[in-house]
Amino acid sequence: MAKVRHVLGISGGKDSAALALFLKSRHPELDIEYYTSDTGRELDETYALIERLNSALGKPILRIDPIKENHTNAPSNFDHFLELYGGYLPSSMARWCTKKLKLEPFEEYIGEVPTISYVGIRGDEDREGYISKKPNVQSIFPFRENIWSEDVTKKVLANSNRDQLLNYYREILSPQELAQAEPYISKAISASFTQKQKLESLLRIGIKEYNQVVFQYLKTTDYPVGKLDHFPLVDNEEVIRLTDVFRILDESGVGAPEYYRELEYEVEIDGELKKGTYARSRSGCFFCFYQQKIEWVWLLEQHPDLFAKAMTYEQEGYTWMQEETLSELSQPERIAAIKKEHYIRTHRIQAKSQQNWQDEILAAEGVGCASCFI
Ligand code: SF4
């Protein structure tokens, strides 16, 4: 059997931490390598989570170094690349930070060995994680009903594979079950029967059965999972959602990152003093350009030293946000306006749908970078 590596990237966020704990408890037989790629500009709460996780996993979390040759003497990995980019701050349109600090170091660390990379995208999220362009790396999503990546799903369900799928299903379903399932297995994907609908139909027939079929198919390909004799995730039927992630973190004793803790703020609206709550919705650099305005206010009030540090990066004329500088955002009237907008928006949504702080996280994490925040 070819040597296949199993790796899991720890971003310092809740989902990758929960995934590491989940796999350790459900599949201790998997020899998983944990790694993290540090920007050097994370919140202390993030580093504290990684420390606690390190103890709970009982295995070191390897810090991979994104810098090949250090000739800048910059104070952090982020600053090193910032210097190489001439002080040009990253943005959602020019995300050199993710490329240089997360993706390239990951690909370098992996090398050419067939590798399975476990990614903590949850069952209640509607997004795909980063799929490496390296053919020797395959992403697996253990928290989702469909653990396979989009490229695998597309190949397995291709219309040209229908006979092959039927043959695989013949080997695992009883004649009665097969009679019920065959119309879906044999039906071609079209405008009126999309790939998503076909996938859902097959998962309804059975998650384990679908996984077994995909596993058989992968054995005919060069995908890393296909090189294994046995892949325990094939039997996985659990779907992990946001509340489960917090439960896993609590039960393990690792706990959620501190920055999720809701803190109270006061804001005057129409002459009345109101009390709202704010928190940070994700891991990543303290100055990340993906954060919401209210999170900048949170940073200013909860970590004034880090906010001041983020401001110093704007001295070169580049800014973290397009529409305003941090100096403008930090003016008292601007802070009050941001809190007012946040208070009204969150209370309006709560009144309509009984939304809670976890829903706020769900809404905020749709945007951003899976490599930094999972
Ligand atoms: S957290 Fe934000 S700023 Fe930091 S590397 Fe990721 S995308 Fe870039």
mmCIF file of N, CA, C and O and ligand atoms in Angstrom, residues 39 41-42 78 90-92 94-99 101-102 280 282-291 320 368-369 371-373, ligand 1:
data_model
loop_
_atom_site.group_PDB
_atom_site.id
_atom_site.type_symbol
_atom_site.label_atom_id
_atom_site.label_comp_id
_atom_site.label_asym_id
_atom_site.label_seq_id
_atom_site.Cartn_x
_atom_site.Cartn_y
_atom_site.Cartn_z
ATOM 1 N N THR A 39 0.797 33.682 11.055
ATOM 2 C CA THR A 39 1.080 34.980 10.426
ATOM 3 C C THR A 39 1.909 35.853 11.370
ATOM 4 O O THR A 39 2.481 36.853 10.965
ATOM 5 N N ARG A 41 0.576 37.628 13.567
ATOM 6 C CA ARG A 41 -0.260 38.798 13.869
ATOM 7 C C ARG A 41 -1.675 38.371 14.282
ATOM 8 O O ARG A 41 -2.657 39.021 13.931
ATOM 9 N N GLU A 42 -1.733 37.256 15.003
ATOM 10 C CA GLU A 42 -3.022 36.775 15.500
ATOM 11 C C GLU A 42 -3.289 37.371 16.886
ATOM 12 O O GLU A 42 -2.382 37.888 17.536
ATOM 13 N N PHE A 78 4.006 38.093 8.742
ATOM 14 C CA PHE A 78 3.196 39.022 7.941
ATOM 15 C C PHE A 78 4.039 40.222 7.507
ATOM 16 O O PHE A 78 4.037 40.618 6.339
ATOM 17 N N PRO A 90 -2.780 43.936 2.086
ATOM 18 C CA PRO A 90 -3.654 43.005 1.356
ATOM 19 C C PRO A 90 -5.113 43.432 1.468
ATOM 20 O O PRO A 90 -5.494 44.203 2.361
ATOM 21 N N SER A 91 -5.934 42.927 0.567
ATOM 22 C CA SER A 91 -7.376 43.211 0.587
ATOM 23 C C SER A 91 -8.083 42.006 -0.014
ATOM 24 O O SER A 91 -7.416 41.076 -0.502
ATOM 25 N N SER A 92 -9.408 42.029 -0.011
ATOM 26 C CA SER A 92 -10.133 40.883 -0.587
ATOM 27 C C SER A 92 -9.838 40.762 -2.079
ATOM 28 O O SER A 92 -9.948 39.679 -2.647
ATOM 29 N N ALA A 94 -6.818 41.655 -3.432
ATOM 30 C CA ALA A 94 -5.389 41.332 -3.582
ATOM 31 C C ALA A 94 -4.930 40.625 -2.324
ATOM 32 O O ALA A 94 -4.313 41.231 -1.452
ATOM 33 N N ARG A 95 -5.285 39.339 -2.255
ATOM 34 C CA ARG A 95 -5.078 38.613 -0.998
ATOM 35 C C ARG A 95 -3.730 37.903 -0.995
ATOM 36 O O ARG A 95 -3.654 36.689 -0.870
ATOM 37 N N TRP A 96 -2.677 38.676 -1.109
ATOM 38 C CA TRP A 96 -1.356 38.057 -1.138
ATOM 39 C C TRP A 96 -1.026 37.389 0.196
ATOM 40 O O TRP A 96 -0.224 36.456 0.273
ATOM 41 N N CYS A 97 -1.650 37.869 1.278
ATOM 42 C CA CYS A 97 -1.347 37.333 2.612
ATOM 43 C C CYS A 97 -1.711 35.848 2.708
ATOM 44 O O CYS A 97 -0.922 35.044 3.197
ATOM 45 N N THR A 98 -2.885 35.464 2.214
ATOM 46 C CA THR A 98 -3.293 34.060 2.281
ATOM 47 C C THR A 98 -2.363 33.217 1.420
ATOM 48 O O THR A 98 -1.948 32.125 1.810
ATOM 49 N N LYS A 99 -2.047 33.749 0.246
ATOM 50 C CA LYS A 99 -1.195 32.992 -0.675
ATOM 51 C C LYS A 99 0.187 32.744 -0.047
ATOM 52 O O LYS A 99 0.671 31.612 -0.018
ATOM 53 N N LEU A 101 1.235 33.323 3.197
ATOM 54 C CA LEU A 101 1.339 32.872 4.592
ATOM 55 C C LEU A 101 0.630 31.544 4.856
ATOM 56 O O LEU A 101 0.884 30.903 5.872
ATOM 57 N N LYS A 102 -0.275 31.148 3.971
ATOM 58 C CA LYS A 102 -1.043 29.923 4.226
ATOM 59 C C LYS A 102 -0.891 28.898 3.092
ATOM 60 O O LYS A 102 -0.521 27.761 3.345
ATOM 61 N N ARG A 280 -15.915 39.097 18.516
ATOM 62 C CA ARG A 280 -15.258 38.890 17.226
ATOM 63 C C ARG A 280 -15.799 37.583 16.656
ATOM 64 O O ARG A 280 -16.082 36.649 17.410
ATOM 65 N N ARG A 282 -14.362 35.584 14.232
ATOM 66 C CA ARG A 282 -13.453 34.634 13.585
ATOM 67 C C ARG A 282 -12.019 34.786 14.069
ATOM 68 O O ARG A 282 -11.661 35.803 14.652
ATOM 69 N N SER A 283 -11.225 33.763 13.728
ATOM 70 C CA SER A 283 -9.794 33.845 14.008
ATOM 71 C C SER A 283 -9.125 34.658 12.897
ATOM 72 O O SER A 283 -9.802 35.309 12.116
ATOM 73 N N GLY A 284 -7.816 34.594 12.818
ATOM 74 C CA GLY A 284 -7.107 35.347 11.775
ATOM 75 C C GLY A 284 -6.395 36.548 12.359
ATOM 76 O O GLY A 284 -6.436 36.801 13.567
ATOM 77 N N CYS A 285 -5.717 37.287 11.487
ATOM 78 C CA CYS A 285 -4.941 38.443 11.940
ATOM 79 C C CYS A 285 -5.849 39.477 12.608
ATOM 80 O O CYS A 285 -6.990 39.667 12.179
ATOM 81 N N PHE A 286 -5.314 40.168 13.618
ATOM 82 C CA PHE A 286 -6.168 41.131 14.335
ATOM 83 C C PHE A 286 -6.613 42.275 13.427
ATOM 84 O O PHE A 286 -7.619 42.913 13.652
ATOM 85 N N PHE A 287 -5.853 42.521 12.354
ATOM 86 C CA PHE A 287 -6.222 43.624 11.444
ATOM 87 C C PHE A 287 -6.921 43.120 10.189
ATOM 88 O O PHE A 287 -7.017 43.845 9.205
ATOM 89 N N CYS A 288 -7.396 41.881 10.210
ATOM 90 C CA CYS A 288 -7.905 41.313 8.951
ATOM 91 C C CYS A 288 -8.958 42.213 8.307
ATOM 92 O O CYS A 288 -9.908 42.665 8.957
ATOM 93 N N PHE A 289 -8.778 42.446 7.026
ATOM 94 C CA PHE A 289 -9.668 43.337 6.261
ATOM 95 C C PHE A 289 -11.059 42.733 6.071
ATOM 96 O O PHE A 289 -11.960 43.393 5.592
ATOM 97 N N TYR A 290 -11.236 41.459 6.436
ATOM 98 C CA TYR A 290 -12.560 40.845 6.322
ATOM 99 C C TYR A 290 -13.459 41.187 7.514
ATOM 100 O O TYR A 290 -14.633 40.885 7.506
ATOM 101 N N GLN A 291 -12.883 41.786 8.557
ATOM 102 C CA GLN A 291 -13.742 41.979 9.728
ATOM 103 C C GLN A 291 -14.753 43.092 9.501
ATOM 104 O O GLN A 291 -14.571 43.992 8.693
ATOM 105 N N TRP A 320 -6.835 49.587 5.441
ATOM 106 C CA TRP A 320 -7.437 48.256 5.585
ATOM 107 C C TRP A 320 -8.821 48.199 4.957
ATOM 108 O O TRP A 320 -9.281 47.141 4.555
ATOM 109 N N GLY A 368 -14.937 35.594 3.476
ATOM 110 C CA GLY A 368 -13.593 35.464 4.031
ATOM 111 C C GLY A 368 -12.859 34.258 3.527
ATOM 112 O O GLY A 368 -13.250 33.633 2.559
ATOM 113 N N CYS A 369 -11.821 33.984 4.252
ATOM 114 C CA CYS A 369 -10.840 33.065 3.742
ATOM 115 C C CYS A 369 -10.864 31.781 4.556
ATOM 116 O O CYS A 369 -10.622 31.809 5.758
ATOM 117 N N SER A 371 -8.874 29.360 4.661
ATOM 118 C CA SER A 371 -7.581 28.951 5.220
ATOM 119 C C SER A 371 -7.300 29.610 6.562
ATOM 120 O O SER A 371 -6.610 29.062 7.396
ATOM 121 N N CYS A 372 -7.798 30.831 6.755
ATOM 122 C CA CYS A 372 -7.493 31.552 7.992
ATOM 123 C C CYS A 372 -8.539 31.366 9.080
ATOM 124 O O CYS A 372 -8.233 31.505 10.247
ATOM 125 N N PHE A 373 -9.776 31.098 8.682
ATOM 126 C CA PHE A 373 -10.853 31.225 9.670
ATOM 127 C C PHE A 373 -11.507 29.928 10.096
ATOM 128 O O PHE A 373 -12.306 29.923 11.008
HETATM 129 S S1 SF4 B 1 -6.498 36.567 8.497
HETATM 130 FE FE1 SF4 B 1 -6.995 38.081 6.941
HETATM 131 S S2 SF4 B 1 -5.165 39.428 6.876
HETATM 132 FE FE2 SF4 B 1 -4.548 37.527 7.933
HETATM 133 S S3 SF4 B 1 -3.701 36.200 6.328
HETATM 134 FE FE3 SF4 B 1 -5.886 35.688 6.523
HETATM 135 S S4 SF4 B 1 -6.972 36.959 5.000
HETATM 136 FE FE4 SF4 B 1 -4.894 37.828 5.317
#
